[in-house]
Short mmCIF file of C-alpha atoms in Angstrom, two decimals:
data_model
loop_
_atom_site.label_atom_id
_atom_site.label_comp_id
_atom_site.label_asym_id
_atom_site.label_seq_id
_atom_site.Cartn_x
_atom_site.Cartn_y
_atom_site.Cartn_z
CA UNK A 1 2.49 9.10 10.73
CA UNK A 2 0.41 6.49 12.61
CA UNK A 3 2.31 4.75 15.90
CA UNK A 4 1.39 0.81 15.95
CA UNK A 5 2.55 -0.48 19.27
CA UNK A 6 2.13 -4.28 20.00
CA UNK A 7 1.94 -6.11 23.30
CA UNK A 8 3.44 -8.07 24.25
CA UNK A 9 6.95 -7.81 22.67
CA UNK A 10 7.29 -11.12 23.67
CA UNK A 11 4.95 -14.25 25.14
CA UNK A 12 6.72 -18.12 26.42
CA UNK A 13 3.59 -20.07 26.26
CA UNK A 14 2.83 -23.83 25.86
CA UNK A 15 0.88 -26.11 23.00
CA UNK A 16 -2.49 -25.51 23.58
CA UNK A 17 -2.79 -22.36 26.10
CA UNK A 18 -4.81 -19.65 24.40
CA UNK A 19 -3.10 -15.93 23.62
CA UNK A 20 -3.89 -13.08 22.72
CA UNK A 21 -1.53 -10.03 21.08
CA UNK A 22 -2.58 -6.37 21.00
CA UNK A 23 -2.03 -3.52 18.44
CA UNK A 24 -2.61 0.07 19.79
CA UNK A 25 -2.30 2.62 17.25
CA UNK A 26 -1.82 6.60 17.58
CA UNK A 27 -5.23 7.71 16.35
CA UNK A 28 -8.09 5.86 14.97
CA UNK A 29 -8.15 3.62 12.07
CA UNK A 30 -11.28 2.25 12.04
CA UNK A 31 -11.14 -1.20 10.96
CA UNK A 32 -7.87 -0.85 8.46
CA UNK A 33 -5.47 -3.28 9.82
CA UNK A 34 -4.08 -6.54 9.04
CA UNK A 35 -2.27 -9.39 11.13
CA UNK A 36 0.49 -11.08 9.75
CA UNK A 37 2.92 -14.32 10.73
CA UNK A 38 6.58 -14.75 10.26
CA UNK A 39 7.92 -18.21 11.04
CA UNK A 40 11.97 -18.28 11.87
CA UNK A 41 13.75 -17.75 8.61
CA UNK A 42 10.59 -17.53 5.88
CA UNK A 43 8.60 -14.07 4.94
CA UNK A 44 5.61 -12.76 6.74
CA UNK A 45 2.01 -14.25 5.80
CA UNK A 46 -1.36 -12.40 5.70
CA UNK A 47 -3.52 -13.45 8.44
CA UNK A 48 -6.25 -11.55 8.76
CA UNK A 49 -7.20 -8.09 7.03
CA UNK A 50 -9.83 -5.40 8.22
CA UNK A 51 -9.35 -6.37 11.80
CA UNK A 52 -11.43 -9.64 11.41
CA UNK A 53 -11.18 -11.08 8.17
CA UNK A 54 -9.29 -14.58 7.99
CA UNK A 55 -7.44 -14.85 4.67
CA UNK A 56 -7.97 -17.95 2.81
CA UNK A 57 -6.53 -21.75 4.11
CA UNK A 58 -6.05 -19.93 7.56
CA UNK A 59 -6.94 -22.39 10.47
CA UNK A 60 -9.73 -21.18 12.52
CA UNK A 61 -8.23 -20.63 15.49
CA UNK A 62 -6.69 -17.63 14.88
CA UNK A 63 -9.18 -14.83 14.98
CA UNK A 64 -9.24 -11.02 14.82
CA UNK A 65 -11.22 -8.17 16.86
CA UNK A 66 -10.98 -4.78 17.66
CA UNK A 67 -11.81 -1.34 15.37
CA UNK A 68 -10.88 2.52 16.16
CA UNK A 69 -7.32 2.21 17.66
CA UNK A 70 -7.52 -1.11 19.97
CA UNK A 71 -7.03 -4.47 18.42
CA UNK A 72 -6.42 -7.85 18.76
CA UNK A 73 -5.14 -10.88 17.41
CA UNK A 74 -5.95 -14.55 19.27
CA UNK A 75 -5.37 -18.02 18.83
CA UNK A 76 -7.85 -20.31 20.33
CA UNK A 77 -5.47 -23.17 21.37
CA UNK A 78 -1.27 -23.10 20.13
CA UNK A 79 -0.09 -25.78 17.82
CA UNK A 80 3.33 -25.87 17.75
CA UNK A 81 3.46 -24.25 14.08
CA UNK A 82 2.31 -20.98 15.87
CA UNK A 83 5.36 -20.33 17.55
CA UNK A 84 6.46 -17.29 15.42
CA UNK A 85 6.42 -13.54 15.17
CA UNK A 86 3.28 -11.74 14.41
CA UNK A 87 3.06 -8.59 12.92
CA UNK A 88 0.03 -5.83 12.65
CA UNK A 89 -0.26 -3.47 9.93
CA UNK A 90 -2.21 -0.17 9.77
CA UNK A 91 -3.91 0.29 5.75
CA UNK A 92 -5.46 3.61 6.78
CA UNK A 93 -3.39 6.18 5.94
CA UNK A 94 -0.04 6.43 4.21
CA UNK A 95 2.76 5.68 5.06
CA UNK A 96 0.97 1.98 6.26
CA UNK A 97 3.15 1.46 9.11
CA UNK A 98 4.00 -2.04 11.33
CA UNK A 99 3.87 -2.61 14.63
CA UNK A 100 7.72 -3.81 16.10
CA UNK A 101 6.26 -7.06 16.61
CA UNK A 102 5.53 -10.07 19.32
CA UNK A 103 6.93 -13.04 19.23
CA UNK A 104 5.69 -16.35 20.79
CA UNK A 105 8.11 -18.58 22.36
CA UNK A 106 7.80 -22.02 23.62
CA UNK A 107 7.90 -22.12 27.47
CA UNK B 1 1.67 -21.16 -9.31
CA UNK B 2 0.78 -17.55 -7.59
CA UNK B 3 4.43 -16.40 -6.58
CA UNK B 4 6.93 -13.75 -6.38
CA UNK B 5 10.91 -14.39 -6.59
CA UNK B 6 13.56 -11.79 -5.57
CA UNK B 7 17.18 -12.14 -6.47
CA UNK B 8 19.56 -9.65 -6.84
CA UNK B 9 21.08 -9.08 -3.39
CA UNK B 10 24.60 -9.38 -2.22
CA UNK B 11 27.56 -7.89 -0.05
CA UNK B 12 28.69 -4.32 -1.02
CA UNK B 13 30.56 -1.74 0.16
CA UNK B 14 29.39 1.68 1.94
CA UNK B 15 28.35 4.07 -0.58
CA UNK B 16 28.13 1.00 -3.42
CA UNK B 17 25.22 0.06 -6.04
CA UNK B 18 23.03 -2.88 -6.11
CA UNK B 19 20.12 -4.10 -8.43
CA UNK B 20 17.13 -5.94 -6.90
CA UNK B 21 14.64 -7.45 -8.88
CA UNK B 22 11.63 -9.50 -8.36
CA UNK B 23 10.06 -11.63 -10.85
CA UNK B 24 6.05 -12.59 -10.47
CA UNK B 25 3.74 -15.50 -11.68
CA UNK B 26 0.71 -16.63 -11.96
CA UNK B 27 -1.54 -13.75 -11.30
CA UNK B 28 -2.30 -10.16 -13.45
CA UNK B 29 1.14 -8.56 -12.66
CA UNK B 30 -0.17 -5.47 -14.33
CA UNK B 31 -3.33 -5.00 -12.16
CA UNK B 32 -0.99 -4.92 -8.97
CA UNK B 33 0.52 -1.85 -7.18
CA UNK B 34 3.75 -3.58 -5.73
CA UNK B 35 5.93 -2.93 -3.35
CA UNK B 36 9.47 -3.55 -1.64
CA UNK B 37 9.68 -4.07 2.17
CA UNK B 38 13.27 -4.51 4.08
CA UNK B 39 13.87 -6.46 7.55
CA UNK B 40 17.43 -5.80 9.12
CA UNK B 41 18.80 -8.44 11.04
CA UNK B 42 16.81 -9.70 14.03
CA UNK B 43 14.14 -6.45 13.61
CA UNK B 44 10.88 -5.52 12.52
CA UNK B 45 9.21 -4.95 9.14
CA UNK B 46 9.60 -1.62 7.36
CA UNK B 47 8.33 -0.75 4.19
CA UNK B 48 10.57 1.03 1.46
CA UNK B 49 8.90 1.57 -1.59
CA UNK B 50 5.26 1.68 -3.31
CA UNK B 51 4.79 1.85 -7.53
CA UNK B 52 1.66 1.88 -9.02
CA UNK B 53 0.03 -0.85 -11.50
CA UNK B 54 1.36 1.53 -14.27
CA UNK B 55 4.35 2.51 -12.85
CA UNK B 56 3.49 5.94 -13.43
CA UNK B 57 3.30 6.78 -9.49
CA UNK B 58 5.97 5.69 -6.79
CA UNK B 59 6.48 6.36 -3.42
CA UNK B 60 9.38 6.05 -1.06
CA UNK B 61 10.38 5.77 2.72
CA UNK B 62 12.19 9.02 4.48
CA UNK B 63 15.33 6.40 5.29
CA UNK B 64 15.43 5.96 1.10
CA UNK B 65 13.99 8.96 -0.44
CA UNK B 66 16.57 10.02 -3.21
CA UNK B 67 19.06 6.91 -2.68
CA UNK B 68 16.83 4.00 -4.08
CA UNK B 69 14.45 3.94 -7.13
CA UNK B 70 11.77 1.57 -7.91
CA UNK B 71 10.72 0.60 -11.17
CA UNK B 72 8.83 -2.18 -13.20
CA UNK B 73 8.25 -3.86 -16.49
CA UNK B 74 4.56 -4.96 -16.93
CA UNK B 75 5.54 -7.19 -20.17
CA UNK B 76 7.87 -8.84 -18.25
CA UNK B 77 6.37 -9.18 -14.95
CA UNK B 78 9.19 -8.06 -13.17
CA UNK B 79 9.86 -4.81 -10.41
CA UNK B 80 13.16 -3.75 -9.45
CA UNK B 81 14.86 -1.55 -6.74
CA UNK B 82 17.78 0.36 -7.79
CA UNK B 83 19.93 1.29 -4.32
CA UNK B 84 22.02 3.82 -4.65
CA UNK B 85 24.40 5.50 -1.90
CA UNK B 86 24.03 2.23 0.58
CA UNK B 87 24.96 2.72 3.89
CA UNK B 88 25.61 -0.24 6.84
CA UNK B 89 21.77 0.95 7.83
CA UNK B 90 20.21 -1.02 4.33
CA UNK B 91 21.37 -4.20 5.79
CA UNK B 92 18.52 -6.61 5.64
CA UNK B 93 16.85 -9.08 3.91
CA UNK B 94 14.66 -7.23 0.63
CA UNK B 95 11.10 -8.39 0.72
CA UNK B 96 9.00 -8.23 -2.67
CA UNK B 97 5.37 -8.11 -2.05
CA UNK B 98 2.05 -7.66 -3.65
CA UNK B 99 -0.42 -4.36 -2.62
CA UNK B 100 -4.11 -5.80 -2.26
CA UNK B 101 -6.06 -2.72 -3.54
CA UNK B 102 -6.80 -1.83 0.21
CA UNK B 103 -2.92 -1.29 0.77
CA UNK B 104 -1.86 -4.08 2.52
CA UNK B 105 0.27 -6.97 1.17
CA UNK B 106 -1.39 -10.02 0.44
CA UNK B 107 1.73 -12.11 -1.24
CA UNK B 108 5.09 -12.13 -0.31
CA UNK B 109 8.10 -13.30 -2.07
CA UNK B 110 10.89 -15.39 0.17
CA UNK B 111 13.17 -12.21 0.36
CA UNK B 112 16.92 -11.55 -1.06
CA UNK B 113 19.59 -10.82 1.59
CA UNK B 114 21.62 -7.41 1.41
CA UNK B 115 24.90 -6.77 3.16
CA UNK B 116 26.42 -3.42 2.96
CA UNK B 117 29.37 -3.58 4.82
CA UNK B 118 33.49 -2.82 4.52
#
C-alpha cells in the first residue's frame, strides 16, 4: 500500500501569511492525488484533484503543484476561514490512502 | 439539492450490531460507486468500504474485512453499512461519500457518530 506523509503535522500562522503543506508518498503516483479541507466539526471538502485541479466555487488562492511522489498544497494569503485541517489523498492505486493530516492554527 | 445524509449511528456495546445508512439526492445515485469513510475521535481519515454503481462489486478495509458489509438500493437511493462484531476501535464519526470515477470523493455527507463502548 502507498505511504502519504504530510508536513507539517501542524502550522500557527496569521491572516494573510502565505503556507504551504506537503504530501510525500511511498512510490510514484504521477499526478493522482487530491487535497481536501476539514473545518472543526463539519466533513472534509474536495479541494483540488490531479495535483492541480481546483474544484468548482474554490477561491483562488488555494493552489496545487507537484506530480511523481512530491506535492503541494498552498494558499496565497490566509483568511481566517482557512484555519482547518487539510487532507491529501492518493487515487492511484487501491487501497487510495490519506495522508494523517496538517492542521493550521491561528498564531 | 446535490447531497448525501447519514443516520443510523449510536452507542453500542463491544461485540454489538449497528445499521448505517445514507440517503442521496439530487444527482444519478446509480451512476456512482460510493463509499463509507470513518474518523475516530481527534484522528485522521480512513476509508472502510467501496461498492460499485451496481452493487455487484465491494471492497473492504483490513481493520473491517469480514465484520462490516456494505450494500445499496439504486431505486431508493440509499447505501448502508452493516457492522458487525464492533469493537472500542470503530469509534468514530461514519462518513458517506461519493467516488468521482477517478476514485476520489467528490461529495461528502455531514457524517453519523458511532460509539462502541461498555
Amino acid at each position: 500500500a502507498i505511504q502519504l506523509t504530510q508536513s507539517p503535522s501542524s502550522l500557527s500562522t496569521s491572516v494573510g501569511d502565505r503556507v504551504s503543506i506537503t504530501c510525500q508518498t511511498s512510490q510514484g503516483i504521477n499526478r493522482a492525488l487530491a487535497w481536501y479541507q476539514q473545518r472543526p466539526g463539519k466533513p472534509p471538502r474536495l479541494l483540488i484533484s490531479f495535483a492541480s485541479n481546483l474544484e468548482g466555487g474554490v477561491p483562488s488562492r488555494f493552489s496545487g503543484s507537484g506530480s511523481g511522489t512530491d506535492f503541494t498544497l498552498t494558499i496565497s494569503s490566509l483568511q481566517p476561514e482557512d484555519f482547518a485541517t487539510y487532507y491529501c489523498q492518493q487515487f492511484n492505486s487501491y487501497p487510495y490512502s490519506f495522508g494523517q493530516g496538517t492542521k493550521l492554527e491561528i498564531k | 439539492q446535490v447531497q448525501l445524509v447519514e443516520s443510523g449511528g449510536g452507542l453500542v456495546k463491544p461485540g454489538g450490531s449497528l445499521r448505517l445508512s445514507c440517503a442521496a439526492s439530487g444527482f444519478s445515485f446509480s451512476d456512482y460507486y460510493m463509499s463509507w469513510i470513518r474518523q475516530a475521535p481527534g484522528k485522521g481519515l480512513e476509508w472502510v468500504s467501496y461498492i460499485s454503481s451496481s452493487g455487484g462489486n465491494t471492497y473492504y478495509a483490513d481493520s473491517v474485512k469480514g465484520r462490516f458489509t456494505i450494500s445499496r438500493d439504486n431505486a431508493k437511493n440509499s447505501l448502508n453499512l452493516q457492522m458487525n462484531s464492533l469493537r472500542a476501535e470503530d469509534t468514530a464519526v461514519y462518513y458517506c461519500a461519493r467516488v468521482s470515477q477517478y476514485w476520489y470523493f467528490d461529495l461528502w455527507g455531514r457524517g453519523t457518530p458511532v460509539t462502541v463502548s461498555s
